[in-house]
Coordinates of C-alpha atoms in Angstrom, one line a residue:
M1 CA 0.0 0.0 0.0
T2 CA 1.3 3.4 -1.0
A3 CA 2.1 5.8 1.9
E4 CA 0.9 9.3 1.0
L5 CA 3.3 11.5 3.1
V6 CA 2.8 15.0 4.4
R7 CA 5.6 17.3 5.4
G8 CA 7.7 15.8 8.2
Q9 CA 6.2 12.3 8.0
N10 CA 8.5 9.3 7.4
H11 CA 8.0 5.7 6.1
T12 CA 10.2 2.6 6.2
L13 CA 11.7 1.5 2.9
P14 CA 11.1 -2.2 2.2
Q15 CA 13.9 -2.5 -0.4
T16 CA 17.2 -0.8 -1.3
R17 CA 17.0 -0.5 -5.1
L18 CA 14.7 2.4 -5.8
E19 CA 13.5 5.0 -8.3
I20 CA 12.5 8.5 -7.2
R21 CA 10.1 9.9 -9.8
V22 CA 9.5 13.6 -10.0
S23 CA 6.6 15.2 -11.9
A24 CA 6.3 19.0 -12.3
G25 CA 4.3 21.3 -14.5
S26 CA 7.5 23.2 -15.5
P27 CA 11.1 22.2 -16.2
V28 CA 13.0 21.6 -12.9
V29 CA 16.5 20.7 -12.1
A30 CA 16.8 17.5 -10.0
G31 CA 19.8 16.5 -8.0
A32 CA 20.7 14.7 -4.8
T33 CA 23.3 15.2 -2.0
L34 CA 25.0 12.6 0.1
G35 CA 25.3 13.4 3.8
D36 CA 26.8 11.9 6.9
E37 CA 25.0 11.1 10.2
Q38 CA 24.5 14.8 10.8
G39 CA 23.4 15.5 7.2
T40 CA 26.6 17.4 6.4
V41 CA 27.7 17.4 2.7
H42 CA 31.5 17.2 2.8
G43 CA 32.3 18.4 -0.7
V44 CA 31.1 18.8 -4.3
E45 CA 32.1 15.1 -4.8
W46 CA 29.1 14.2 -2.6
I47 CA 26.6 15.9 -4.9
A48 CA 24.9 14.4 -8.0
H49 CA 23.7 17.0 -10.4
P50 CA 23.3 17.5 -14.2
G51 CA 27.0 18.4 -14.6
S52 CA 28.0 15.3 -12.6
P53 CA 25.0 12.9 -12.7
Q54 CA 26.5 9.7 -11.3
L55 CA 27.9 8.8 -7.9
P56 CA 28.2 5.3 -6.3
G57 CA 24.7 4.1 -5.8
L58 CA 23.1 7.2 -7.2
E59 CA 22.2 8.6 -10.7
V60 CA 20.2 11.8 -11.5
S61 CA 19.0 13.5 -14.6
R62 CA 21.4 15.2 -17.0
Q63 CA 19.2 18.2 -17.8
A64 CA 16.1 20.1 -16.7
A65 CA 12.8 18.4 -17.4
A66 CA 9.2 18.3 -16.2
D67 CA 9.6 14.6 -15.4
H68 CA 12.6 12.8 -13.8
R69 CA 13.6 9.4 -12.7
L70 CA 16.5 9.2 -10.2
A71 CA 18.1 5.8 -9.6
V72 CA 19.1 4.9 -6.1
D73 CA 20.9 1.8 -4.8
L74 CA 21.2 2.2 -1.1
E75 CA 23.5 -0.9 -0.7
A76 CA 26.0 0.7 -3.2
L77 CA 26.4 3.9 -1.2
P78 CA 29.6 4.6 0.6
D79 CA 29.6 3.4 4.2
A80 CA 30.0 7.0 5.4
V81 CA 26.7 8.0 3.8
H82 CA 23.7 8.0 6.1
R83 CA 21.4 10.4 4.2
V84 CA 20.4 11.0 0.6
T85 CA 18.6 14.3 0.0
V86 CA 16.6 15.0 -3.2
L87 CA 16.8 18.6 -4.4
L88 CA 14.6 20.4 -6.9
A89 CA 15.4 23.9 -8.4
L90 CA 14.0 26.1 -11.2
P91 CA 16.4 26.5 -14.1
L92 CA 17.5 30.1 -14.9
G93 CA 16.6 31.7 -18.2
A94 CA 14.6 34.3 -19.9
G95 CA 10.8 33.6 -19.8
R96 CA 11.2 30.8 -17.3
P97 CA 9.3 30.9 -13.9
V98 CA 11.4 32.2 -11.0
R99 CA 9.4 30.8 -8.1
F100 CA 7.6 27.5 -7.4
G101 CA 4.4 29.4 -6.5
A102 CA 4.0 30.2 -10.2
V103 CA 4.0 26.5 -11.3
A104 CA 2.1 23.4 -10.4
A105 CA 3.1 21.7 -7.2
P106 CA 5.8 19.1 -7.8
F107 CA 4.9 15.5 -7.1
V108 CA 7.6 13.1 -5.9
A109 CA 7.2 9.3 -5.6
V110 CA 9.6 6.7 -4.3
T111 CA 9.0 3.4 -6.2
G112 CA 10.5 0.0 -6.7
L113 CA 12.1 -1.0 -9.9
D114 CA 8.8 -2.5 -11.1
G115 CA 7.1 0.9 -10.7
T116 CA 5.2 0.0 -7.5
E117 CA 4.8 3.2 -5.4
I118 CA 6.2 2.9 -1.9
A119 CA 5.7 6.5 -0.8
T120 CA 4.5 9.8 -2.4
F121 CA 4.7 13.4 -1.5
T122 CA 3.1 16.5 -3.1
L123 CA 5.1 19.7 -2.4
T124 CA 2.3 22.1 -1.7
G125 CA 2.5 25.5 0.0
L126 CA 5.5 26.8 -2.0
D127 CA 5.5 30.5 -3.0
A128 CA 8.6 32.6 -3.5
E129 CA 11.0 29.7 -3.3
S130 CA 13.1 28.8 -6.4
A131 CA 14.8 25.7 -4.8
V132 CA 13.4 23.1 -2.5
T133 CA 14.5 20.1 -0.5
A134 CA 11.9 17.5 -1.6
L135 CA 12.6 14.5 0.5
E136 CA 15.4 12.6 2.1
L137 CA 16.3 8.9 2.5
Y138 CA 18.1 8.3 5.8
R139 CA 19.5 5.4 7.7
R140 CA 18.6 4.9 11.4
Q141 CA 19.8 1.9 13.3
G142 CA 20.5 0.0 10.1
V143 CA 17.1 0.7 8.6
W144 CA 16.5 3.0 5.7
K145 CA 13.5 5.3 5.7
V146 CA 12.1 8.1 3.6
R147 CA 11.0 11.5 5.1
A148 CA 9.0 14.2 3.3
V149 CA 10.7 17.5 3.8
G150 CA 9.4 20.3 1.5
Q151 CA 11.8 22.9 2.8
G152 CA 12.0 25.8 0.3
Y153 CA 14.7 28.5 -0.3
A154 CA 13.9 31.8 -1.8
A155 CA 17.5 32.6 -2.6
G156 CA 17.7 29.5 -4.7
L157 CA 20.1 26.6 -5.2
A158 CA 23.1 28.3 -3.6
E159 CA 21.3 28.9 -0.4
M160 CA 20.0 25.4 -0.3
L161 CA 23.5 23.9 -0.8
A162 CA 25.0 26.2 1.8
D163 CA 22.4 25.1 4.3
Q164 CA 23.7 21.5 3.9
G165 CA 27.2 22.7 4.9
L166 CA 28.8 23.0 1.4
A167 CA 31.5 25.7 1.4
Q168 CA 31.5 26.2 -2.4
A169 CA 27.8 26.5 -2.7
A170 CA 27.6 29.6 -4.9
E171 CA 30.2 28.3 -7.3
L172 CA 28.6 24.9 -7.6
A173 CA 25.1 26.4 -8.1
A174 CA 26.4 28.5 -11.0
S175 CA 28.1 25.5 -12.6
I176 CA 24.9 23.4 -12.3
Q177 CA 22.8 26.1 -14.0
E178 CA 25.4 26.4 -16.8
A179 CA 25.3 22.6 -17.2
V180 CA 21.5 22.8 -17.4
A181 CA 21.6 25.5 -20.0
S182 CA 24.0 23.5 -22.1
G183 CA 21.9 20.4 -21.7
L184 CA 18.7 22.1 -22.9
A185 CA 20.6 23.5 -25.9
R186 CA 21.7 20.0 -27.1
S187 CA 18.5 18.2 -26.3
V188 CA 16.3 17.1 -29.2
T189 CA 12.8 18.4 -28.7
P190 CA 10.2 15.6 -28.7
P191 CA 6.7 15.9 -30.1
Q192 CA 3.9 17.5 -28.1
P193 CA 1.5 15.0 -26.6
R194 CA -2.3 15.5 -26.8
T195 CA -4.7 16.0 -24.1
A196 CA -8.0 14.1 -23.9
D197 CA -9.7 16.7 -26.1
G198 CA -7.0 16.5 -28.8
E199 CA -5.2 19.8 -28.1
R200 CA -1.5 19.6 -28.0
V201 CA 0.1 20.4 -24.6
R202 CA 3.6 21.7 -24.1
H203 CA 6.1 20.4 -21.6
P204 CA 9.7 21.2 -21.1
A205 CA 12.4 19.2 -22.8
G206 CA 14.6 17.1 -20.5
P207 CA 15.8 13.7 -19.7
V208 CA 14.0 11.0 -17.7
P209 CA 16.7 8.7 -16.6
S210 CA 15.7 5.1 -16.2
T211 CA 17.3 2.4 -14.1
G212 CA 15.8 -0.2 -16.4
G213 CA 16.4 -3.4 -14.5
G214 CA 15.7 -5.4 -17.6
Q215 CA 12.1 -4.1 -18.0
P216 CA 11.0 -3.8 -21.7
P217 CA 10.5 -0.4 -23.1
T218 CA 6.9 0.9 -22.9
R219 CA 5.6 3.1 -25.8
G220 CA 2.9 5.5 -25.1
S221 CA 4.3 7.1 -22.0
E222 CA 4.0 10.9 -22.2
P223 CA 7.2 12.4 -23.4
A224 CA 8.5 15.7 -22.4
G225 CA 8.0 18.5 -24.9
E226 CA 9.2 22.0 -25.4
P227 CA 9.2 24.9 -23.0
S228 CA 5.7 26.1 -22.3
A229 CA 4.7 29.6 -23.5
P230 CA 2.9 32.0 -21.1
L231 CA -0.8 32.5 -21.7
A232 CA -1.3 35.8 -23.4
A233 CA -4.3 38.1 -23.1
D234 CA -5.9 40.3 -25.7
P235 CA -4.9 43.9 -24.8
T236 CA -8.3 45.2 -25.9
T237 CA -10.6 42.7 -24.2
G238 CA -8.4 41.2 -21.6
S239 CA -9.6 37.7 -22.6
P240 CA -7.1 34.9 -23.4
I241 CA -6.0 34.7 -27.0
D242 CA -6.6 31.4 -28.8
Y243 CA -3.4 30.5 -30.6
A244 CA -4.9 27.2 -32.0
H245 CA -4.4 26.7 -35.7
P246 CA -7.7 27.5 -37.4
R247 CA -7.5 24.4 -39.6
R248 CA -6.3 22.0 -36.9
Q249 CA -8.6 19.4 -35.6
T250 CA -9.6 19.9 -31.9
T251 CA -10.9 16.4 -31.1
A252 CA -8.9 13.4 -30.1
P253 CA -7.2 11.7 -33.1
P254 CA -8.4 8.3 -34.1
P255 CA -6.3 5.2 -33.2
P256 CA -4.3 3.5 -35.9
P257 CA -6.3 1.2 -38.2
P258 CA -6.0 -2.6 -37.6
T259 CA -3.7 -3.2 -40.7
A260 CA -2.0 -6.4 -39.5
P261 CA -3.4 -9.7 -38.2
P262 CA -3.0 -10.4 -34.5
A263 CA 0.2 -12.1 -33.6
A264 CA 0.3 -15.8 -32.6
P265 CA 0.5 -16.5 -28.8
G266 CA 4.1 -15.9 -27.5
Q267 CA 5.2 -14.2 -30.7
P268 CA 5.8 -10.4 -31.1
A269 CA 3.3 -8.5 -33.2
Q270 CA 4.2 -7.9 -36.8
P271 CA 5.2 -4.3 -37.3
V272 CA 3.2 -2.1 -39.7
A273 CA 3.8 1.4 -40.9
G274 CA 1.6 4.1 -39.3
D275 CA 1.0 2.1 -36.1
A276 CA 0.3 5.2 -34.0
T277 CA -2.5 7.7 -33.4
G278 CA -2.9 10.6 -35.7
W279 CA -5.3 12.3 -38.1
S280 CA -3.3 11.5 -41.2
M281 CA -0.8 8.9 -42.3
D282 CA 1.9 11.5 -42.0
E283 CA 1.0 12.3 -38.4
R284 CA 0.8 8.6 -37.5
L285 CA 4.2 8.0 -39.0
Y286 CA 5.6 11.0 -37.2
N287 CA 4.3 9.7 -33.9
Q288 CA 5.5 6.2 -34.7
I289 CA 9.1 7.4 -35.3
W290 CA 9.1 9.2 -32.0
G291 CA 7.8 6.1 -30.3
M292 CA 10.7 4.1 -31.9
F293 CA 13.1 6.8 -30.7
E294 CA 11.8 6.6 -27.1
D295 CA 11.7 2.8 -27.1
L296 CA 15.4 2.6 -28.2
A297 CA 16.4 5.1 -25.6
R298 CA 14.7 3.3 -22.8
A299 CA 15.7 -0.2 -23.9
T300 CA 19.3 0.9 -24.0
A301 CA 19.0 2.6 -20.6
A302 CA 17.7 -0.6 -19.1
Y303 CA 20.6 -2.6 -20.5
R304 CA 23.2 -0.1 -19.4
S305 CA 21.7 0.1 -15.9
A306 CA 21.7 -3.7 -15.6
V307 CA 25.4 -3.8 -16.7
D308 CA 26.3 -1.1 -14.2
F309 CA 24.4 -3.0 -11.4
A310 CA 26.2 -6.2 -12.3
E311 CA 29.6 -4.5 -12.1
S312 CA 28.7 -2.8 -8.8
R313 CA 27.5 -6.0 -7.3
M314 CA 30.7 -7.8 -8.4
D315 CA 32.8 -5.0 -6.8
Q316 CA 30.9 -5.3 -3.5
E317 CA 31.2 -9.1 -3.4
L318 CA 34.9 -8.9 -4.1
D319 CA 35.4 -6.2 -1.4
R320 CA 33.5 -8.3 1.2
A321 CA 35.4 -11.5 0.3
L322 CA 38.9 -9.9 0.3
S323 CA 38.3 -8.0 3.5
D324 CA 38.1 -11.3 5.3
P325 CA 41.7 -12.3 6.3
R326 CA 40.7 -16.0 6.0
S327 CA 40.1 -15.5 2.2
R328 CA 43.8 -14.8 1.8
I329 CA 44.7 -18.4 2.7
G330 CA 44.5 -21.1 0.1
G331 CA 42.2 -20.7 -2.9
T332 CA 39.3 -19.1 -1.1
G333 CA 40.0 -15.6 -2.5
D334 CA 40.4 -17.0 -6.0
R335 CA 37.1 -18.9 -5.8
A336 CA 35.3 -15.7 -4.5
R337 CA 36.7 -13.8 -7.5
E338 CA 35.6 -16.4 -10.0
E339 CA 32.1 -16.6 -8.4
A340 CA 31.7 -12.9 -8.4
R341 CA 32.8 -12.6 -12.1
A342 CA 30.5 -15.5 -13.1
K343 CA 27.5 -13.8 -11.5
R344 CA 28.5 -10.5 -13.3
D345 CA 28.7 -12.3 -16.6
E346 CA 25.4 -14.0 -16.1
L347 CA 23.6 -10.8 -15.3
T348 CA 25.2 -9.0 -18.2
A349 CA 24.3 -11.8 -20.6
R350 CA 20.7 -11.8 -19.5
A351 CA 20.5 -8.0 -20.0
R352 CA 22.1 -8.3 -23.4
E353 CA 19.6 -11.0 -24.4
A354 CA 16.7 -8.7 -23.4
L355 CA 18.3 -5.8 -25.3
D356 CA 18.9 -7.9 -28.4
R357 CA 15.2 -9.0 -28.4
D358 CA 14.1 -5.3 -28.2
L359 CA 16.5 -4.2 -30.9
A360 CA 15.4 -6.9 -33.2
Q361 CA 11.8 -5.8 -32.9
L362 CA 12.7 -2.2 -33.5
A363 CA 14.9 -3.1 -36.5
A364 CA 11.9 -5.0 -38.0
E365 CA 9.7 -2.0 -37.4
S366 CA 12.3 0.3 -39.0
D367 CA 12.4 -2.0 -42.1
V368 CA 8.7 -1.5 -42.5
V369 CA 8.4 2.2 -41.7
E370 CA 11.4 3.5 -43.8
P371 CA 9.9 2.6 -47.2
A372 CA 6.5 4.1 -46.3
L373 CA 7.9 7.6 -45.3
P374 CA 6.8 10.7 -47.3
A375 CA 9.4 12.9 -48.9
A376 CA 9.7 15.2 -45.9
Y377 CA 10.6 12.3 -43.6
A378 CA 12.6 10.2 -46.1
G379 CA 16.3 10.1 -46.8
W380 CA 17.7 11.2 -50.1
G381 CA 18.0 7.5 -51.2
N382 CA 14.3 6.8 -50.7
P383 CA 12.5 6.1 -54.0
V384 CA 9.8 8.5 -53.0
W385 CA 12.0 11.4 -54.3
H386 CA 11.8 10.0 -57.8
A387 CA 8.0 10.7 -57.8
Y388 CA 8.5 14.1 -56.1
R389 CA 6.0 16.9 -56.7
V390 CA 5.9 20.3 -55.2
P391 CA 3.5 20.1 -52.2
M392 CA 0.4 22.3 -51.7
E393 CA 0.8 22.5 -47.9
I394 CA 3.5 22.3 -45.2
P395 CA 4.2 18.9 -43.7
M396 CA 4.3 18.4 -39.9
A397 CA 8.0 17.9 -39.7
L398 CA 11.3 17.5 -41.6
R399 CA 14.0 14.9 -41.4
I400 CA 17.4 16.6 -40.8
G401 CA 19.5 13.5 -40.1
D402 CA 19.7 10.1 -38.5
L403 CA 20.5 9.1 -34.9
H404 CA 22.0 5.8 -33.6
L405 CA 23.5 4.4 -30.4
P406 CA 26.7 2.2 -30.1
E407 CA 24.8 -0.8 -29.0
R408 CA 23.5 -1.2 -32.6
T409 CA 24.9 1.3 -35.1
D410 CA 22.9 0.0 -38.1
L411 CA 19.6 0.8 -36.4
R412 CA 19.0 4.4 -37.4
I413 CA 16.2 6.6 -36.1
P414 CA 15.2 9.6 -38.3
L415 CA 15.7 12.9 -36.5
L416 CA 12.5 14.9 -37.2
V417 CA 12.0 18.5 -36.3
R418 CA 8.6 20.2 -36.4
L419 CA 7.8 22.8 -39.0
P420 CA 7.8 25.7 -39.0
L421 CA 11.2 25.6 -37.3
E422 CA 11.1 26.6 -33.6
R423 CA 14.8 27.3 -33.3
G424 CA 17.6 27.8 -35.8
I425 CA 20.2 25.3 -36.9
W426 CA 24.0 25.5 -36.5
V427 CA 26.2 23.3 -38.7
D428 CA 29.4 23.1 -36.8
S429 CA 32.3 23.3 -39.2
G430 CA 34.9 23.1 -36.4
R431 CA 36.9 20.1 -35.4
T432 CA 35.1 18.0 -32.8
A433 CA 36.3 15.1 -30.7
S434 CA 34.6 12.5 -32.9
E435 CA 36.6 9.9 -34.8
A436 CA 35.2 11.0 -38.1
A437 CA 36.2 14.6 -37.5
A438 CA 39.7 13.5 -36.5
L439 CA 40.1 11.8 -39.9
T440 CA 39.0 14.9 -41.9
D441 CA 41.1 17.9 -42.5
S442 CA 39.8 21.4 -41.7
D443 CA 39.2 22.5 -45.3
Q444 CA 37.2 19.4 -46.0
L445 CA 35.1 19.9 -42.8
R446 CA 34.2 23.4 -43.9
R447 CA 33.2 22.2 -47.3
L448 CA 31.1 19.3 -45.9
A449 CA 29.5 21.7 -43.5
V450 CA 28.3 24.0 -46.4
E451 CA 27.1 20.9 -48.3
T452 CA 25.1 19.8 -45.3
A453 CA 23.5 23.2 -45.1
V454 CA 22.7 23.2 -48.8
A455 CA 21.1 19.8 -48.5
L456 CA 19.0 21.0 -45.6
A457 CA 17.9 24.1 -47.4
A458 CA 17.0 22.0 -50.4
R459 CA 14.9 19.8 -48.3
M460 CA 13.1 22.8 -46.8
L461 CA 12.5 24.3 -50.2
A462 CA 11.1 20.9 -51.4
V463 CA 8.6 20.4 -48.6
Y464 CA 7.1 23.9 -48.6
P465 CA 4.6 25.2 -51.2
A466 CA 6.4 27.1 -54.0
D467 CA 5.2 30.5 -52.9
E468 CA 5.7 30.1 -49.1
F469 CA 9.5 29.8 -48.6
S470 CA 12.5 31.9 -49.5
V471 CA 16.2 31.3 -49.0
H472 CA 18.8 34.1 -48.5
V473 CA 22.6 33.4 -48.3
I474 CA 25.4 35.4 -46.7
D475 CA 28.8 34.3 -47.9
P476 CA 31.0 37.3 -47.0
A477 CA 34.2 36.0 -48.7
G478 CA 32.6 34.0 -51.4
S479 CA 34.5 30.9 -50.1
A480 CA 31.4 28.6 -50.5
A481 CA 30.6 29.4 -54.1
G482 CA 31.2 25.8 -55.2
A483 CA 29.2 24.1 -52.5
L484 CA 26.4 26.7 -53.0
A485 CA 26.2 26.0 -56.7
P486 CA 23.1 23.7 -56.5
L487 CA 21.1 26.5 -54.9
A488 CA 22.5 29.4 -56.9
G489 CA 22.4 27.6 -60.2
S490 CA 18.9 26.4 -59.9
G491 CA 17.5 29.8 -59.4
V492 CA 15.7 29.1 -56.1
L493 CA 17.5 31.7 -54.0
A494 CA 15.8 35.1 -53.2
G495 CA 19.0 36.8 -54.6
P496 CA 22.6 36.1 -55.3
P497 CA 24.7 35.2 -52.2
A498 CA 25.6 38.4 -50.3
A499 CA 29.3 39.1 -50.1
G500 CA 31.4 41.6 -48.2
A501 CA 30.4 43.8 -45.3
G502 CA 27.9 45.7 -47.4
G503 CA 26.1 42.6 -48.5
V504 CA 26.0 41.3 -44.9
A505 CA 24.5 44.6 -43.7
S506 CA 21.9 44.7 -46.5
V507 CA 20.5 41.2 -46.0
L508 CA 20.5 41.5 -42.2
A509 CA 18.8 45.0 -42.4
R510 CA 16.1 43.6 -44.7
L511 CA 15.3 40.6 -42.5
T512 CA 15.4 42.6 -39.3
R513 CA 12.9 45.0 -40.8
R514 CA 10.6 42.1 -41.7
V515 CA 10.7 40.8 -38.1
D516 CA 10.0 44.3 -36.7
L517 CA 7.1 45.0 -39.0
V518 CA 5.4 41.6 -38.5
Q519 CA 5.8 41.8 -34.7
M520 CA 4.3 45.3 -34.7
A521 CA 1.4 44.2 -36.9
I522 CA 0.7 41.2 -34.7
R523 CA 0.8 43.3 -31.5
A524 CA -1.5 45.9 -33.1
G525 CA -3.9 43.3 -34.5
A526 CA -3.4 44.8 -38.0
A527 CA -1.8 42.0 -40.0
D528 CA -3.5 43.4 -43.2
S529 CA -1.6 46.7 -42.9
L530 CA 1.8 45.2 -43.8
P531 CA 3.5 46.9 -46.7
P532 CA 2.6 45.3 -50.1
D533 CA 6.3 44.6 -50.8
L534 CA 6.8 42.6 -47.7
D535 CA 7.2 38.8 -48.3
T536 CA 5.1 37.1 -45.7
G537 CA 6.4 33.6 -46.6
E538 CA 8.8 31.8 -44.4
Q539 CA 12.4 33.0 -44.7
L540 CA 15.6 31.0 -44.3
L541 CA 18.9 32.8 -43.9
I542 CA 22.1 30.7 -44.5
V543 CA 25.1 32.3 -42.9
N544 CA 28.5 31.0 -44.0
D545 CA 31.9 31.7 -42.4
F546 CA 30.6 33.6 -39.4
P547 CA 31.9 36.0 -38.0
H548 CA 33.9 37.0 -41.1
G549 CA 32.4 40.2 -42.5
F550 CA 30.3 40.9 -39.4
D551 CA 30.8 44.1 -37.4
D552 CA 29.3 44.6 -33.9
R553 CA 26.0 45.9 -35.4
A554 CA 25.7 42.9 -37.7
V555 CA 26.4 40.5 -34.8
T556 CA 23.6 42.2 -32.7
Q557 CA 21.2 41.9 -35.6
L558 CA 22.1 38.2 -36.1
R559 CA 21.4 37.5 -32.4
Y560 CA 18.1 39.4 -32.7
L561 CA 17.1 37.2 -35.7
A562 CA 18.0 34.1 -33.8
D563 CA 15.9 35.1 -30.8
E564 CA 12.9 36.8 -32.4
G565 CA 12.9 35.5 -35.9
P566 CA 11.4 32.0 -35.5
A567 CA 8.1 33.3 -34.0
V568 CA 7.5 35.4 -37.1
G569 CA 8.9 33.1 -39.8
V570 CA 12.6 34.0 -40.1
H571 CA 15.0 31.2 -39.5
L572 CA 18.8 30.8 -39.2
L573 CA 21.0 28.1 -40.8
M574 CA 24.5 28.9 -39.7
V575 CA 27.7 27.3 -40.9
A576 CA 30.4 28.3 -38.4
D577 CA 33.3 27.2 -36.3
R578 CA 32.8 28.5 -32.7
E579 CA 36.6 28.9 -32.4
D580 CA 36.5 31.6 -35.1
A581 CA 34.3 33.7 -32.9
R582 CA 36.2 33.2 -29.7
A583 CA 37.2 36.9 -29.6
Y584 CA 33.5 37.7 -28.7
G585 CA 33.8 35.6 -25.6
P586 CA 30.6 34.8 -23.6
V587 CA 28.7 37.5 -25.6
L588 CA 27.8 34.9 -28.2
D589 CA 27.0 32.0 -25.8
P590 CA 23.2 32.7 -25.9
L591 CA 23.4 32.6 -29.7
W592 CA 25.1 29.2 -29.8
R593 CA 22.7 27.8 -27.2
S594 CA 19.6 29.0 -29.1
L595 CA 20.5 27.0 -32.1
L596 CA 20.2 23.2 -32.7
R597 CA 23.8 22.1 -33.3
I598 CA 24.5 19.4 -35.9
T599 CA 27.7 18.3 -37.6
P600 CA 28.8 17.6 -41.1
V601 CA 30.3 14.2 -40.0
A602 CA 29.2 11.6 -37.5
D603 CA 29.4 13.0 -34.0
D604 CA 27.8 11.9 -30.7
H605 CA 26.7 15.3 -29.3
L606 CA 22.9 15.2 -29.3
A607 CA 20.9 14.0 -26.3
D608 CA 17.4 12.4 -26.2
P609 CA 14.8 14.1 -23.9
W610 CA 14.0 10.9 -21.9
V611 CA 17.2 9.4 -20.7
G612 CA 19.9 11.7 -21.9
H613 CA 22.0 9.3 -23.9
A614 CA 24.7 10.7 -26.2
W615 CA 23.4 9.9 -29.7
T616 CA 25.5 9.8 -32.8
Y617 CA 24.1 12.2 -35.4
E618 CA 24.8 11.6 -39.1
P619 CA 23.7 14.2 -41.7
L620 CA 21.6 13.4 -44.7
R621 CA 23.4 13.6 -48.1
P622 CA 22.4 12.3 -51.5
P623 CA 23.9 9.0 -52.5
Q624 CA 27.2 9.2 -54.3
G625 CA 26.7 10.0 -58.0
S626 CA 23.0 10.8 -57.5
R627 CA 21.4 13.8 -59.1
V628 CA 18.3 13.7 -57.0
L629 CA 19.0 17.0 -55.2
E630 CA 19.5 18.9 -58.5
Q631 CA 16.4 17.3 -59.9
V632 CA 14.2 18.3 -56.9
L633 CA 15.6 21.9 -57.0
A634 CA 14.8 22.1 -60.7
L635 CA 11.2 21.1 -60.0
V636 CA 11.0 23.7 -57.2
A637 CA 12.4 26.4 -59.4
A638 CA 9.9 25.6 -62.2
A639 CA 7.0 25.8 -59.7
R640 CA 8.3 29.1 -58.4
R641 CA 8.5 30.6 -61.9
T642 CA 4.9 29.5 -62.5
T643 CA 3.7 31.3 -59.4
G644 CA 5.9 34.3 -60.0
Y645 CA 7.5 33.9 -56.5
R646 CA 11.1 34.8 -55.8

């Protein structure tokens, strides 16, 4: 029976391997501290947080999220630890809530590995606090218990850490917030789930670490989404503004049609394309791909957690055996080592067997789904591009690359981003720590980065109606003329690539003016008063070789477009090496964090929003010798000439 705790109440824990699940209405940072018998934290090495998420017997989330799962193995904690304190804090950032009183009350549950709730606690009564001690697990006379705390701190994370005796509280709090900001920047934003009435709800992106324990992945659990937007009010009437798309359905989507016969008893169901909810086949495929992404993340998390547990258990058994002086006589110690390693190997083999079973099922599903994808979701090698026609409406999403994990590199998950883009994209042309980057010289990396940007721009041109998308290019030194040839030669650009400081200033001024005018028209409720020469279609700005050719004013305008542009249809696609802009120092940090970073070669820098795995990203390029990109651009150019759109 679940114990529903109130502030100050405690409850005995019946087991030592636990999950602590946190649910909040807004992104929160989750961490935990280890304390001695008096609750004192003796140093930063006693704290698990997003910048250092793992300690012996403890693992926390790697980034801010509305939902967390913290893994705790009380038997694996150091002997000096008598208390584990779970901490929650609001992440810093523009537009984010600054006090818990402005968000839904966080809910914390202590569960077993099978999900059975042992104790729960709802943190009510919070107001000005921006950090809170949620609960603590403590050892008393050899018995572990959980106590509901709910102690809030208006001065935030630093005050809370200082209250536990940490001398470097302010410095650690700042580093945690920096790690959270970086984690949110590299996280892939998942799809928004629907409420019962069909409206999409928004939740913050963040990881949900899982201890796994060999449990199979479960599709259909609500994923985290993107940061929620504040409810706006009409300045004339004071009533809430309805931002729902006028053509979007507002009732719950139908379930997937029964397209496959039921599986035989004991056999997995045969995969089918579109096996997810949605109003159209495209939406069902979109949701199915995200389900596969989540399944692979959670299945891999379960395997890795099981392997970690097996290693930890072996270490503990070896320590106990070798600490007994009698084991040093004869072959007792050797037998203990062999038995411990045998148990480790058995647990690891069972975990791998479960993972292989899940991976085989996902691979079979991928083999069915990939050929059924529409052009917007398909790779360049998919035959669907040979039957390409310029669309009449915008698709839900666009595929910008593939993701995979080292446990099975041939199982690729399409990386889909919603359209219109909600954040810009940065193609990193610098040298990264990946093996592929190490084998590629700097000039080739820059060329591949521009080719990646060209392929992305071509895909966006291809999936938008001919008169609803324009592409502008800034190439200050003209260094990318060859790689930009498919765009420039086909006639799909809004104008020739801008070169020199004058060209940079002209393009930025024109797009900044567009953002200003559209924002003013929206605020005034006078969208029909826009100048007749203003292009109201979506705009994509490709910037190559930044910051060459950019003065301080141009850099400020670029940051403005990155922050304000997506909301009014102006998007950035930057090709840049961050090292080239190091002279600007931290001034450009918000710019880099606002963009989704991808690479021109394989690199494991992206994180999923459920578990926080480091996924290897690979860009999409046409097959060697294929002319599919040029053929698609030619069709787009012909359609644009027919409509008279530039």
